[in-house]
């Protein structure tokens, strides 16, 4: 799981570099409006991805906390064990599939 965390941190770093707003040349080339629009779209996309990745990272941290408490792999809603197959796919899962479905409704 710590490996996964490192991967996500790295992903955030990469995404930040992709953000056109962090391009040092950005401030000086404000002449063309369409370039600005394109940069804005790129910025929004990157920002959304960073948000997603940050959320996963937080979930992962939470999962590691649960692991320390010996509560990892137990659904936070119904207290049933989360199937191993699901944990393999989503290491930060905090709910079993049924509860996840019920919560996302
Ligand atoms: Zn459950």
PDB file of C-alpha atoms and ligand atoms in Angstrom:
ATOM      1  CA  UNK A   1       0.000   0.000   0.000  1.00  0.00           C
ATOM      2  CA  UNK A   2       2.896   2.362   0.626  1.00  0.00           C
ATOM      3  CA  UNK A   3       4.045   1.653  -2.899  1.00  0.00           C
ATOM      4  CA  UNK A   4       0.646   2.765  -4.115  1.00  0.00           C
ATOM      5  CA  UNK A   5       0.951   5.965  -2.114  1.00  0.00           C
ATOM      6  CA  UNK A   6       4.315   6.777  -3.666  1.00  0.00           C
ATOM      7  CA  UNK A   7       2.848   6.170  -7.097  1.00  0.00           C
ATOM      8  CA  UNK A   8      -0.002   8.582  -6.439  1.00  0.00           C
ATOM      9  CA  UNK A   9       2.316  11.273  -5.068  1.00  0.00           C
ATOM     10  CA  UNK A  10       4.439  10.971  -8.166  1.00  0.00           C
ATOM     11  CA  UNK A  11       1.342  11.192 -10.332  1.00  0.00           C
ATOM     12  CA  UNK A  12       0.365  14.473  -8.674  1.00  0.00           C
ATOM     13  CA  UNK A  13       3.829  15.879  -9.321  1.00  0.00           C
ATOM     14  CA  UNK A  14       3.620  14.896 -12.986  1.00  0.00           C
ATOM     15  CA  UNK A  15       0.152  16.404 -13.300  1.00  0.00           C
ATOM     16  CA  UNK A  16       1.316  19.677 -11.782  1.00  0.00           C
ATOM     17  CA  UNK A  17       4.037  19.882 -14.394  1.00  0.00           C
ATOM     18  CA  UNK A  18       1.472  19.323 -17.135  1.00  0.00           C
ATOM     19  CA  UNK A  19      -0.558  22.295 -15.954  1.00  0.00           C
ATOM     20  CA  UNK A  20      -0.104  25.068 -18.552  1.00  0.00           C
ATOM     21  CA  UNK A  21      -0.457  27.635 -15.764  1.00  0.00           C
ATOM     22  CA  UNK A  22       2.823  26.504 -14.267  1.00  0.00           C
ATOM     23  CA  UNK A  23       4.540  27.069 -17.598  1.00  0.00           C
ATOM     24  CA  UNK A  24       6.995  29.911 -16.979  1.00  0.00           C
ATOM     25  CA  UNK A  25       6.255  31.324 -20.442  1.00  0.00           C
ATOM     26  CA  UNK A  26       2.576  31.661 -19.636  1.00  0.00           C
ATOM     27  CA  UNK A  27       2.590  35.161 -18.193  1.00  0.00           C
ATOM     28  CA  UNK A  28       4.473  36.691 -21.113  1.00  0.00           C
ATOM     29  CA  UNK A  29       2.388  35.255 -23.970  1.00  0.00           C
ATOM     30  CA  UNK A  30      -1.024  36.628 -23.132  1.00  0.00           C
ATOM     31  CA  UNK A  31      -1.433  38.189 -26.573  1.00  0.00           C
ATOM     32  CA  UNK A  32      -3.556  35.470 -28.189  1.00  0.00           C
ATOM     33  CA  UNK A  33      -6.951  34.938 -26.599  1.00  0.00           C
ATOM     34  CA  UNK A  34      -7.461  31.475 -28.096  1.00  0.00           C
ATOM     35  CA  UNK A  35      -4.208  30.316 -26.548  1.00  0.00           C
ATOM     36  CA  UNK A  36      -5.503  31.485 -23.210  1.00  0.00           C
ATOM     37  CA  UNK A  37      -8.725  29.550 -23.650  1.00  0.00           C
ATOM     38  CA  UNK A  38      -6.805  26.422 -24.560  1.00  0.00           C
ATOM     39  CA  UNK A  39      -4.572  26.864 -21.549  1.00  0.00           C
ATOM     40  CA  UNK A  40      -7.617  27.349 -19.343  1.00  0.00           C
ATOM     41  CA  UNK A  41      -9.138  24.082 -20.582  1.00  0.00           C
ATOM     42  CA  UNK A  42      -5.836  22.282 -20.050  1.00  0.00           C
ATOM     43  CA  UNK A  43      -5.545  23.798 -16.615  1.00  0.00           C
ATOM     44  CA  UNK A  44      -9.063  22.701 -15.650  1.00  0.00           C
ATOM     45  CA  UNK A  45      -8.430  19.144 -16.866  1.00  0.00           C
ATOM     46  CA  UNK A  46      -5.190  18.882 -14.943  1.00  0.00           C
ATOM     47  CA  UNK A  47      -6.785  20.414 -11.880  1.00  0.00           C
ATOM     48  CA  UNK A  48      -9.615  17.856 -11.960  1.00  0.00           C
ATOM     49  CA  UNK A  49      -7.116  15.023 -12.280  1.00  0.00           C
ATOM     50  CA  UNK A  50      -5.039  16.363  -9.390  1.00  0.00           C
ATOM     51  CA  UNK A  51      -8.204  16.553  -7.300  1.00  0.00           C
ATOM     52  CA  UNK A  52      -9.051  12.926  -8.130  1.00  0.00           C
ATOM     53  CA  UNK A  53      -5.550  11.712  -7.371  1.00  0.00           C
ATOM     54  CA  UNK A  54      -5.407  13.693  -4.124  1.00  0.00           C
ATOM     55  CA  UNK A  55      -8.702  12.141  -3.068  1.00  0.00           C
ATOM     56  CA  UNK A  56      -7.344   8.639  -3.751  1.00  0.00           C
ATOM     57  CA  UNK A  57      -4.256   9.494  -1.759  1.00  0.00           C
ATOM     58  CA  UNK A  58      -6.386  10.589   1.180  1.00  0.00           C
ATOM     59  CA  UNK A  59      -8.420   7.393   0.952  1.00  0.00           C
ATOM     60  CA  UNK A  60      -5.206   5.415   0.898  1.00  0.00           C
ATOM     61  CA  UNK A  61      -3.908   7.209   3.998  1.00  0.00           C
ATOM     62  CA  UNK A  62      -7.188   6.444   5.720  1.00  0.00           C
ATOM     63  CA  UNK A  63      -6.860   2.795   4.716  1.00  0.00           C
ATOM     64  CA  UNK A  64      -3.369   2.703   6.250  1.00  0.00           C
ATOM     65  CA  UNK A  65      -4.749   4.166   9.469  1.00  0.00           C
ATOM     66  CA  UNK A  66      -7.372   1.414   9.506  1.00  0.00           C
ATOM     67  CA  UNK A  67      -4.665  -1.147   8.891  1.00  0.00           C
ATOM     68  CA  UNK A  68      -2.838   0.071  12.003  1.00  0.00           C
ATOM     69  CA  UNK A  69      -6.026  -0.227  14.027  1.00  0.00           C
ATOM     70  CA  UNK A  70      -6.671  -3.681  12.631  1.00  0.00           C
ATOM     71  CA  UNK A  71      -9.823  -2.463  10.941  1.00  0.00           C
ATOM     72  CA  UNK A  72      -8.570  -2.656   7.398  1.00  0.00           C
ATOM     73  CA  UNK A  73     -10.664  -4.667   4.963  1.00  0.00           C
ATOM     74  CA  UNK A  74     -13.782  -4.259   7.090  1.00  0.00           C
ATOM     75  CA  UNK A  75     -16.684  -2.311   5.646  1.00  0.00           C
ATOM     76  CA  UNK A  76     -17.202   0.936   7.561  1.00  0.00           C
ATOM     77  CA  UNK A  77     -20.928   0.773   7.046  1.00  0.00           C
ATOM     78  CA  UNK A  78     -21.998  -2.830   7.668  1.00  0.00           C
ATOM     79  CA  UNK A  79     -18.811  -4.149   9.384  1.00  0.00           C
ATOM     80  CA  UNK A  80     -18.604  -7.126   7.044  1.00  0.00           C
ATOM     81  CA  UNK A  81     -15.303  -8.169   5.524  1.00  0.00           C
ATOM     82  CA  UNK A  82     -14.571  -6.570   2.181  1.00  0.00           C
ATOM     83  CA  UNK A  83     -13.768  -9.336  -0.359  1.00  0.00           C
ATOM     84  CA  UNK A  84     -10.049  -9.725  -1.086  1.00  0.00           C
ATOM     85  CA  UNK A  85     -10.711  -9.435  -4.809  1.00  0.00           C
ATOM     86  CA  UNK A  86     -12.124  -5.961  -4.253  1.00  0.00           C
ATOM     87  CA  UNK A  87      -9.224  -4.917  -2.017  1.00  0.00           C
ATOM     88  CA  UNK A  88      -6.792  -6.028  -4.659  1.00  0.00           C
ATOM     89  CA  UNK A  89      -8.521  -3.843  -7.195  1.00  0.00           C
ATOM     90  CA  UNK A  90      -9.155  -0.904  -4.846  1.00  0.00           C
ATOM     91  CA  UNK A  91      -6.642  -1.080  -1.973  1.00  0.00           C
ATOM     92  CA  UNK A  92      -8.163   1.989  -0.322  1.00  0.00           C
ATOM     93  CA  UNK A  93     -11.719   0.601  -0.334  1.00  0.00           C
ATOM     94  CA  UNK A  94     -13.571   1.364   2.879  1.00  0.00           C
ATOM     95  CA  UNK A  95     -16.920  -0.107   1.963  1.00  0.00           C
ATOM     96  CA  UNK A  96     -18.073  -3.417   0.578  1.00  0.00           C
ATOM     97  CA  UNK A  97     -19.586  -3.335  -2.900  1.00  0.00           C
ATOM     98  CA  UNK A  98     -23.184  -3.359  -1.630  1.00  0.00           C
ATOM     99  CA  UNK A  99     -22.607  -0.418   0.720  1.00  0.00           C
ATOM    100  CA  UNK A 100     -20.654   1.482  -1.894  1.00  0.00           C
ATOM    101  CA  UNK A 101     -23.607   1.074  -4.238  1.00  0.00           C
ATOM    102  CA  UNK A 102     -26.043   2.134  -1.546  1.00  0.00           C
ATOM    103  CA  UNK A 103     -23.944   5.194  -0.695  1.00  0.00           C
ATOM    104  CA  UNK A 104     -23.452   6.381  -4.261  1.00  0.00           C
ATOM    105  CA  UNK A 105     -27.199   6.422  -4.952  1.00  0.00           C
TER     106      UNK A 105
HETATM  107 ZN1  LIG B   1     -20.834  -2.987   3.740  1.00  0.00          ZN
END
